[in-house]
mmCIF file of C-alpha atoms in Angstrom:
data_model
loop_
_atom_site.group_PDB
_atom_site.id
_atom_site.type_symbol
_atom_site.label_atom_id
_atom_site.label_comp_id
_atom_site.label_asym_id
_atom_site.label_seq_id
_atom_site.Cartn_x
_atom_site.Cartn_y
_atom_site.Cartn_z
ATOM 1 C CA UNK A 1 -68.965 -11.485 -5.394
ATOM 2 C CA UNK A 2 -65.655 -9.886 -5.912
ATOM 3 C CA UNK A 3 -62.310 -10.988 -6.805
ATOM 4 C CA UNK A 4 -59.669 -11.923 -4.572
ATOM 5 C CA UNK A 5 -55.995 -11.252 -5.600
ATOM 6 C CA UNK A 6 -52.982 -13.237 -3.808
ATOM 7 C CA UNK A 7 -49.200 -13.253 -4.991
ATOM 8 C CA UNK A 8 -48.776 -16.168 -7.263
ATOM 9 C CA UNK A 9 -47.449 -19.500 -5.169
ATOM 10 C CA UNK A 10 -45.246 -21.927 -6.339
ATOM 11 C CA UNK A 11 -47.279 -24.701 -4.663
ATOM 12 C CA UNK A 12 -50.827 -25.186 -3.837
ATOM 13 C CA UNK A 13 -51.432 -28.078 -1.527
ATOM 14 C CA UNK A 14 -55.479 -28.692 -0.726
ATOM 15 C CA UNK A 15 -57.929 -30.770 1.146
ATOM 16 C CA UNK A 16 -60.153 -33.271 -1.016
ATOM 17 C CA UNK A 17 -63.417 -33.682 0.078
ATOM 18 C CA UNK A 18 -65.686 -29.839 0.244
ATOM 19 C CA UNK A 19 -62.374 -28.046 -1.363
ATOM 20 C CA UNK A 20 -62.095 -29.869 -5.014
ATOM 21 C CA UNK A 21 -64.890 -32.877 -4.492
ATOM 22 C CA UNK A 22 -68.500 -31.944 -3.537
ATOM 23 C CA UNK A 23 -69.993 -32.493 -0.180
ATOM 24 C CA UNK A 24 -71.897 -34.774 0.199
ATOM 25 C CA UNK A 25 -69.531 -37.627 -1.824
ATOM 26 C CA UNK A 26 -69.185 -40.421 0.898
ATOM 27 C CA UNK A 27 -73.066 -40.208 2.215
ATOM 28 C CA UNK A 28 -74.912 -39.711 -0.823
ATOM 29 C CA UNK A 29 -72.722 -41.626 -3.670
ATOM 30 C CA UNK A 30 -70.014 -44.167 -1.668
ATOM 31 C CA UNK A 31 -72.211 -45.288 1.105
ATOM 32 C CA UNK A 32 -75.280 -45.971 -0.794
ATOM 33 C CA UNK A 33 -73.322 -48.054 -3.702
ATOM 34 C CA UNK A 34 -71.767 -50.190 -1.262
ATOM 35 C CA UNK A 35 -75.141 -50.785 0.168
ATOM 36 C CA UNK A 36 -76.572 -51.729 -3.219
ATOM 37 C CA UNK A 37 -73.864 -54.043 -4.936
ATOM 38 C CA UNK A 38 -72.338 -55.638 -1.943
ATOM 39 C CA UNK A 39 -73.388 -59.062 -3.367
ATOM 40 C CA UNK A 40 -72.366 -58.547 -6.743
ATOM 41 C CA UNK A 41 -68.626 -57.386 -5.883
ATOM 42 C CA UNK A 42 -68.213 -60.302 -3.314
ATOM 43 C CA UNK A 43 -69.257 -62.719 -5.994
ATOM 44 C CA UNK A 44 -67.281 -61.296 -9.135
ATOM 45 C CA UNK A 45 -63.926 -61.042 -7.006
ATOM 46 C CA UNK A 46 -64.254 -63.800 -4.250
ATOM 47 C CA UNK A 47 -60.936 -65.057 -5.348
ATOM 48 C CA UNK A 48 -59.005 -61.777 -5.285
ATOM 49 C CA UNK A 49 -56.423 -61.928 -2.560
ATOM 50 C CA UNK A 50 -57.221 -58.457 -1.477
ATOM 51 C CA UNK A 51 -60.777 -59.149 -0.708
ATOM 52 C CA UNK A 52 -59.526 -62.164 1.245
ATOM 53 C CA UNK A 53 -57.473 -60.682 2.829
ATOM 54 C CA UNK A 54 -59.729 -57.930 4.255
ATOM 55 C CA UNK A 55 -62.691 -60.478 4.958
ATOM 56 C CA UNK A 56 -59.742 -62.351 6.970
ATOM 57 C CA UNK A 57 -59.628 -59.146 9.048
ATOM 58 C CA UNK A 58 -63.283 -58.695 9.129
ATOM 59 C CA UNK A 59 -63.838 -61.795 10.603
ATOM 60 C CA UNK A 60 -61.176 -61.358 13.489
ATOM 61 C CA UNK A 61 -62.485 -57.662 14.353
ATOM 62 C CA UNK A 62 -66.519 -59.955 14.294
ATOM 63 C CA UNK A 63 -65.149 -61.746 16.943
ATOM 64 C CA UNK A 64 -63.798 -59.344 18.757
ATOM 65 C CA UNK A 65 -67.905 -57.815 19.305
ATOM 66 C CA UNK A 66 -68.099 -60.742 21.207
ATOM 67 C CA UNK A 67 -72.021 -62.075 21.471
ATOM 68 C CA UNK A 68 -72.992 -58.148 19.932
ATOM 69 C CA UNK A 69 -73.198 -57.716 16.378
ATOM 70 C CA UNK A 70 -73.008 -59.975 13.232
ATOM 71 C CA UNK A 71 -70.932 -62.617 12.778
ATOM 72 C CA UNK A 72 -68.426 -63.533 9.590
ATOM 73 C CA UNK A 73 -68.888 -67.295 8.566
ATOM 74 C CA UNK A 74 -65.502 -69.140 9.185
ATOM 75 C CA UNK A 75 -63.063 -69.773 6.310
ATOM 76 C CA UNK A 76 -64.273 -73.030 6.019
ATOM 77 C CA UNK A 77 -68.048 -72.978 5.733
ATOM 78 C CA UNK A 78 -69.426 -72.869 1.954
ATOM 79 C CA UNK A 79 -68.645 -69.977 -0.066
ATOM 80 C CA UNK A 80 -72.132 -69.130 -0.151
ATOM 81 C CA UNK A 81 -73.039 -68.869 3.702
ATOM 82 C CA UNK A 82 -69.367 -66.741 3.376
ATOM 83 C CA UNK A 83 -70.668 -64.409 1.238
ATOM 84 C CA UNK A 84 -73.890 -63.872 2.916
ATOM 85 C CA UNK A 85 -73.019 -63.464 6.367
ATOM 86 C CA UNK A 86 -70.170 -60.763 4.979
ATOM 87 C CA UNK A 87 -72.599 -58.676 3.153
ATOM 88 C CA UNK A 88 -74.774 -58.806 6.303
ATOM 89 C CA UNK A 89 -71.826 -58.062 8.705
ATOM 90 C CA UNK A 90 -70.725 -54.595 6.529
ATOM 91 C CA UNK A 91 -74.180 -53.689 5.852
ATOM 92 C CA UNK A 92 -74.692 -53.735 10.021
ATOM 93 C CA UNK A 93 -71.466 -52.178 10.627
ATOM 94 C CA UNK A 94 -71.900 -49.312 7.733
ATOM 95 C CA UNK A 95 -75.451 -48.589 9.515
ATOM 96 C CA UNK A 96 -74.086 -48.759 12.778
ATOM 97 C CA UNK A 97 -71.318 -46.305 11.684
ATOM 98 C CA UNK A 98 -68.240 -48.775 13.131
ATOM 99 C CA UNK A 99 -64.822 -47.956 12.297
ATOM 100 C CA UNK A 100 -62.083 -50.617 11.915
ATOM 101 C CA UNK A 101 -59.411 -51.192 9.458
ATOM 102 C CA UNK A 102 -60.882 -54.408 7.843
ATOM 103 C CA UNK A 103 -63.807 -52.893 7.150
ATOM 104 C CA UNK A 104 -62.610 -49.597 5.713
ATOM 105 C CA UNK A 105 -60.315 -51.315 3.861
ATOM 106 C CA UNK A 106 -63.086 -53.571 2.491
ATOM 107 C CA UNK A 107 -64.793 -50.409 1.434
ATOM 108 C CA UNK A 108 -61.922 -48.997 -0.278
ATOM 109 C CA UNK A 109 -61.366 -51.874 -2.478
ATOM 110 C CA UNK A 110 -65.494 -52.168 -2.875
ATOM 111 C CA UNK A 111 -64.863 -48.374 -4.246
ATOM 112 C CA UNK A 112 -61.850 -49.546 -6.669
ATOM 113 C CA UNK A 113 -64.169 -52.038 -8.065
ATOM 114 C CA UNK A 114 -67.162 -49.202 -8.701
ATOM 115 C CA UNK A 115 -64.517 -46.971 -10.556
ATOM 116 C CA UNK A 116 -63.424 -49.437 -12.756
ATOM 117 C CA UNK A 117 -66.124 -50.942 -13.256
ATOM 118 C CA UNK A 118 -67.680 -47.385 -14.496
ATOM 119 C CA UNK A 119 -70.328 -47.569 -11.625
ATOM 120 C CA UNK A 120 -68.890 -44.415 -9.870
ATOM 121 C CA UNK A 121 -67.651 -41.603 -10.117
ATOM 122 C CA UNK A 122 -66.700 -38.316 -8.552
ATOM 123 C CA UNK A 123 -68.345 -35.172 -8.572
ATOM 124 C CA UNK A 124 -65.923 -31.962 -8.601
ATOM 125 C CA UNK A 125 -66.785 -28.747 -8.292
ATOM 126 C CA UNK A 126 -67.030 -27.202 -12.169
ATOM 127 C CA UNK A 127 -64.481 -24.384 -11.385
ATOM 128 C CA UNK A 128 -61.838 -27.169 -9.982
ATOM 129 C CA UNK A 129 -60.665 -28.080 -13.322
ATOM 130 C CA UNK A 130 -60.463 -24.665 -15.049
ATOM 131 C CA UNK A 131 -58.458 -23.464 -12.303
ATOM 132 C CA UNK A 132 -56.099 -26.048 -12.293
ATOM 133 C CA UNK A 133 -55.201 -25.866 -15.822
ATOM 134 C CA UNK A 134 -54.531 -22.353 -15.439
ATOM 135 C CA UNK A 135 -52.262 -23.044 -12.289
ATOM 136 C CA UNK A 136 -50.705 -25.643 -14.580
ATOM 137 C CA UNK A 137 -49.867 -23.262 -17.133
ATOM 138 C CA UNK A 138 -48.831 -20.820 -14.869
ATOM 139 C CA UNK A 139 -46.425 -23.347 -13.552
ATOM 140 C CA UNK A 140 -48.192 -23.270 -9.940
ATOM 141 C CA UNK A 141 -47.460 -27.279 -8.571
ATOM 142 C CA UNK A 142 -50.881 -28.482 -7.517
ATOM 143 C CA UNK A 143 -50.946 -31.307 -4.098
ATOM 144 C CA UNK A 144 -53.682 -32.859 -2.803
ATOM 145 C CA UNK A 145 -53.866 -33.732 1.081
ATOM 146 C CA UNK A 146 -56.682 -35.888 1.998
ATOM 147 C CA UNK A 147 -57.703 -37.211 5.780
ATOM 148 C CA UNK A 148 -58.238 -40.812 3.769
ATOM 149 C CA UNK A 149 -55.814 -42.541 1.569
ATOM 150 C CA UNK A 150 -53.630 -41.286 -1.123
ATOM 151 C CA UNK A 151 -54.340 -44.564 -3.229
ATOM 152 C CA UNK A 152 -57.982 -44.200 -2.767
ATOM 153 C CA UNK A 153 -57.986 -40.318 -3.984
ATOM 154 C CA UNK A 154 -55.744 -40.845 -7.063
ATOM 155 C CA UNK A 155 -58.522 -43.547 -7.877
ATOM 156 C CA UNK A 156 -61.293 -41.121 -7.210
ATOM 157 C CA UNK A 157 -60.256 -37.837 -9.038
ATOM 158 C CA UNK A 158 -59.111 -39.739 -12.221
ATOM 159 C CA UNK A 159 -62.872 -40.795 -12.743
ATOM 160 C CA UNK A 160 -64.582 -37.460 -12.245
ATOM 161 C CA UNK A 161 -67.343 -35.323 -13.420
ATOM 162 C CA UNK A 162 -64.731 -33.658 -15.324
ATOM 163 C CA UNK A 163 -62.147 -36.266 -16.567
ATOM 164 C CA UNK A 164 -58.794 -37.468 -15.121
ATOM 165 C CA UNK A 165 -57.969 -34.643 -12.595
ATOM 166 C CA UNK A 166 -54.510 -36.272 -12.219
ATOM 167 C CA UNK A 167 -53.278 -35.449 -15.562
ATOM 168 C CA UNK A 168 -53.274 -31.889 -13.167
ATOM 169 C CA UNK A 169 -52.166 -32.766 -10.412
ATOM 170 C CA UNK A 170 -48.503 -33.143 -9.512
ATOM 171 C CA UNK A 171 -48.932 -35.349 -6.160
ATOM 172 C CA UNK A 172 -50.816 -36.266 -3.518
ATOM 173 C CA UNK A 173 -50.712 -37.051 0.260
ATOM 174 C CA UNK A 174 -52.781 -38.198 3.304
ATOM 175 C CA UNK A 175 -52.757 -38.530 6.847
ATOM 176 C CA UNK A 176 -49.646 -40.538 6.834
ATOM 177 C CA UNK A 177 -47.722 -37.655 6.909
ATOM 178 C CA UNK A 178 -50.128 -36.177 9.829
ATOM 179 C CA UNK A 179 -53.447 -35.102 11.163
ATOM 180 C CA UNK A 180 -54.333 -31.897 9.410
ATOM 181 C CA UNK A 181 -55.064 -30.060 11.939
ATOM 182 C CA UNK A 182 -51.269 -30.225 13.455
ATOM 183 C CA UNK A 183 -49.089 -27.759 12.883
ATOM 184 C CA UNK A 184 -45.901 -30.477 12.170
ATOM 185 C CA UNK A 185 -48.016 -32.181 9.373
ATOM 186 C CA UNK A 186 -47.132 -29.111 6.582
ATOM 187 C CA UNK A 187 -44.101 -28.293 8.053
ATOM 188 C CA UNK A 188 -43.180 -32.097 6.903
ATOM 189 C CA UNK A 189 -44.911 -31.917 3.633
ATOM 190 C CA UNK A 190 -43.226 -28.535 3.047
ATOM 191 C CA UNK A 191 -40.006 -29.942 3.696
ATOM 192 C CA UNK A 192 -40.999 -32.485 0.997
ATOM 193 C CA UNK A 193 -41.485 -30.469 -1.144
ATOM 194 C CA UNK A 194 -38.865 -28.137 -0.769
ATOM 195 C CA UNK A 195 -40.635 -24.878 -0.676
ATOM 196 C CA UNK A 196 -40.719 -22.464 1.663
ATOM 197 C CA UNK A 197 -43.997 -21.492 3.934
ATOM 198 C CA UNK A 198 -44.094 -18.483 1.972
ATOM 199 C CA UNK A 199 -44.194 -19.587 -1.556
ATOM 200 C CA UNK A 200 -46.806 -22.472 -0.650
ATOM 201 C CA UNK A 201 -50.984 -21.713 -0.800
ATOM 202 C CA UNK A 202 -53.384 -24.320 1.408
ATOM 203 C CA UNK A 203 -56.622 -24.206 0.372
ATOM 204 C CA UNK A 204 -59.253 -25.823 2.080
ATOM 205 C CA UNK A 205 -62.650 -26.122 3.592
ATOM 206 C CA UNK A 206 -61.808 -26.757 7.366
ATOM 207 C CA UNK A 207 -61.013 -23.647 9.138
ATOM 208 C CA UNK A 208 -59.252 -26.434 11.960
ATOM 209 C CA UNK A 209 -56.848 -27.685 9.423
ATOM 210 C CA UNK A 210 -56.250 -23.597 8.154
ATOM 211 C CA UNK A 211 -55.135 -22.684 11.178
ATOM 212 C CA UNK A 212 -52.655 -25.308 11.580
ATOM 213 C CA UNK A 213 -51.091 -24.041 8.098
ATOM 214 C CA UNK A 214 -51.132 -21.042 9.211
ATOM 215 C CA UNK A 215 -48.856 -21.634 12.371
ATOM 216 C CA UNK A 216 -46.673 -23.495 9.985
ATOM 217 C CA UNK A 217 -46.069 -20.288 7.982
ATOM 218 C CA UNK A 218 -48.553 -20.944 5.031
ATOM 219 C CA UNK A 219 -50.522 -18.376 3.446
ATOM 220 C CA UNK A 220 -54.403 -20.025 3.577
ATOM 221 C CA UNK A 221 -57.742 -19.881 1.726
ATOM 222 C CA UNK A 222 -60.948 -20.992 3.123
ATOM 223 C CA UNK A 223 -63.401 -22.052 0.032
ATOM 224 C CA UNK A 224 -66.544 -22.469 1.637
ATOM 225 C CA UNK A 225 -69.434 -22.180 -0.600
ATOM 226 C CA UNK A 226 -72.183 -22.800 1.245
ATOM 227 C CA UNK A 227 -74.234 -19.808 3.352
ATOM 228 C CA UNK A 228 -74.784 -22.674 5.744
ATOM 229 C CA UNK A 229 -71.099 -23.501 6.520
ATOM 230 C CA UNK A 230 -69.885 -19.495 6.714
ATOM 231 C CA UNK A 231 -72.317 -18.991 9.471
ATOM 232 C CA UNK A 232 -70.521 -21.688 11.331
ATOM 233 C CA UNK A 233 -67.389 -20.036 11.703
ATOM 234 C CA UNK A 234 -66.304 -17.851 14.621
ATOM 235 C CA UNK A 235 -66.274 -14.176 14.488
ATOM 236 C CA UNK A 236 -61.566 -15.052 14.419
ATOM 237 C CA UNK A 237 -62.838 -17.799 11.691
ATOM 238 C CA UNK A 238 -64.286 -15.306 9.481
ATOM 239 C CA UNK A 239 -61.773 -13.086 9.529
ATOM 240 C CA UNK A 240 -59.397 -15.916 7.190
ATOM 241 C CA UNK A 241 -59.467 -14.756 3.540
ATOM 242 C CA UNK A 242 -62.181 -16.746 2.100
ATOM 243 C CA UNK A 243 -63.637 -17.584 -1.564
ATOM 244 C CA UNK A 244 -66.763 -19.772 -2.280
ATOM 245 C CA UNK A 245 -65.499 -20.655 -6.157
ATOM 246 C CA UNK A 246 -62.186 -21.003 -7.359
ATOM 247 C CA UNK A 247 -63.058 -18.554 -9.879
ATOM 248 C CA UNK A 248 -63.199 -15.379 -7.590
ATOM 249 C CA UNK A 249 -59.076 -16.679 -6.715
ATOM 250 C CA UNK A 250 -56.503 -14.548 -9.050
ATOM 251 C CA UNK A 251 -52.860 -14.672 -9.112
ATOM 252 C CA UNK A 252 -50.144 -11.806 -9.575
ATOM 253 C CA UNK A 253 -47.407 -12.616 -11.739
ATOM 254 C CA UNK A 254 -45.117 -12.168 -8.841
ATOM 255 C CA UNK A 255 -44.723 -15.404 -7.017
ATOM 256 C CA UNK A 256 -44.911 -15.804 -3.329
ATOM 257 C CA UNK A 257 -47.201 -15.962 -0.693
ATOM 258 C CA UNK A 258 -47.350 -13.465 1.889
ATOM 259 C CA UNK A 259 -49.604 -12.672 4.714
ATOM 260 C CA UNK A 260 -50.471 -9.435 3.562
ATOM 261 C CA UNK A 261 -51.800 -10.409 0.560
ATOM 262 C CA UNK A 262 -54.196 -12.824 1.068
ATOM 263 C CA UNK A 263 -57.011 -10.654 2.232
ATOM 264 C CA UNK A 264 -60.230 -11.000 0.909
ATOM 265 C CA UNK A 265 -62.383 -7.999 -0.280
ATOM 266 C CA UNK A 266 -65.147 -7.307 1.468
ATOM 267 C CA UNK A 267 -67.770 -8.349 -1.001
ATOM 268 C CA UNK A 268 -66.043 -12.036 -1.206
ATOM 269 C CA UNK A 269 -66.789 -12.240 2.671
ATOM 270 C CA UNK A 270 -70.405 -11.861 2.186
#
């Protein structure tokens, strides 16, 4: 595999989840502990007002599935028949794959608890970390844009494989500011950070969400390093510069993006 060379940015901004964490984080580590120590979070912190407060919307979104689907005991009923018919309403909904707000947000908070509690934690890529100190002492800003919520990824990358990635890591963002694969979501978050499309990097595993930086101006890097996931791409997809480690990405002194630049050799396409 050969090196690819790009103008040094000032800013980086990239995806989470396949850029920086590895695949496979939400199916194989997240879903499974919430499956396995539902009961002990809902007892150790059934007087937080957090988890109340998401159990509260649980229970309205239950009733909403009308005579389909498990039910949340009411407020009143005792603790333990609470508990219970919680556990069994997430465990039905995580199987079923729902969606709703109470529920995610349950999850979330179920996730806080692992972290802390020193029961997770989150696998990064090996060559994340070296990388980013280098940026860092290259005085490259580092962002983080994740489809899920800023709160839950500054929780997740400061208990990594690899330490506190936040100590590198000068800010993140999420959907809030957009879907990322619209074009108006990095022309916002370049705006925010005051940098033009030309000094600012996007790195990131999604060639949807590349595309949309590109129309905004940014310079882009697929990192893709899976076989599986190249093959995938259209023959216009594989034509986007590409790396499958950080370590094949190499910076000029001179800062800037540029078009031009960031084309991958031929050997880093294969």
């Amino acid at each position: 595999m050969g090196q690819l060379k790009l103008q040094k940015p000032k800013v980086i901004i990239m995806d989470v989840i396949g850029t920086a964490v590895k695949l496979g984080f939400i199916e194989k580590i997240l879903i499974p502990y919430v499956k396995s120590d539902i009961k002990e979070y809902l007892t150790e912190k059934w007087t937080d007002k957090n988890l109340k407060k998401n159990i509260e919307r649980m229970r309205k979104e239950s009733e909403k599935d009308g005579e389909s689907g498990a039910k949340i005991a009411a407020a009143n009923a005792p603790e333990a028949e609470q508990q219970e018919s919680v556990a069994t309403y997430v465990l039905a909904a995580v199987d079923a794959k729902k969606e709703s707000k109470g529920l995610q947000m349950f999850k979330f908070y179920m996730w806080f608890y692992g972290f802390e509690k020193g029961k997770l934690e989150t696998p990064v890529y090996s060559d994340v970390p070296i990388q980013a100190r280098k940026w860092k002492d290259m005085d490259v800003k580092l962002y983080m844009l994740s489809n899920g919520w800023t709160e839950f990824t500054k929780r997740a990358l400061s208990k990594t494989s690899h330490g506190d990635l936040n100590l590198l890591i000068d800010g993140h963002y999420d959907s809030s500011e957009g879907q990322l694969n619209n074009k108006e979501t990095y022309t916002k978050l370049l705006a925010k950070l005051k940098v033009k499309p030309d000094e600012c990097l996007f790195m990131t595993k999604s060639a949807e969400a590349a595309h949309a930086a590109k129309e905004a101006g940014i310079s882009i890097l697929l990192v893709l390093t899976h076989r599986k996931n190249i093959e995938k791409l259209t023959e216009e997809e594989k034509q986007m510069p590409r790396i499958r480690s950080f370590n094949e990405l190499e910076f000029s002194s001179k800062e800037g993006g540029g078009e031009g630049a960031a084309q991958p050799p031929a050997e880093a396409n294969a």
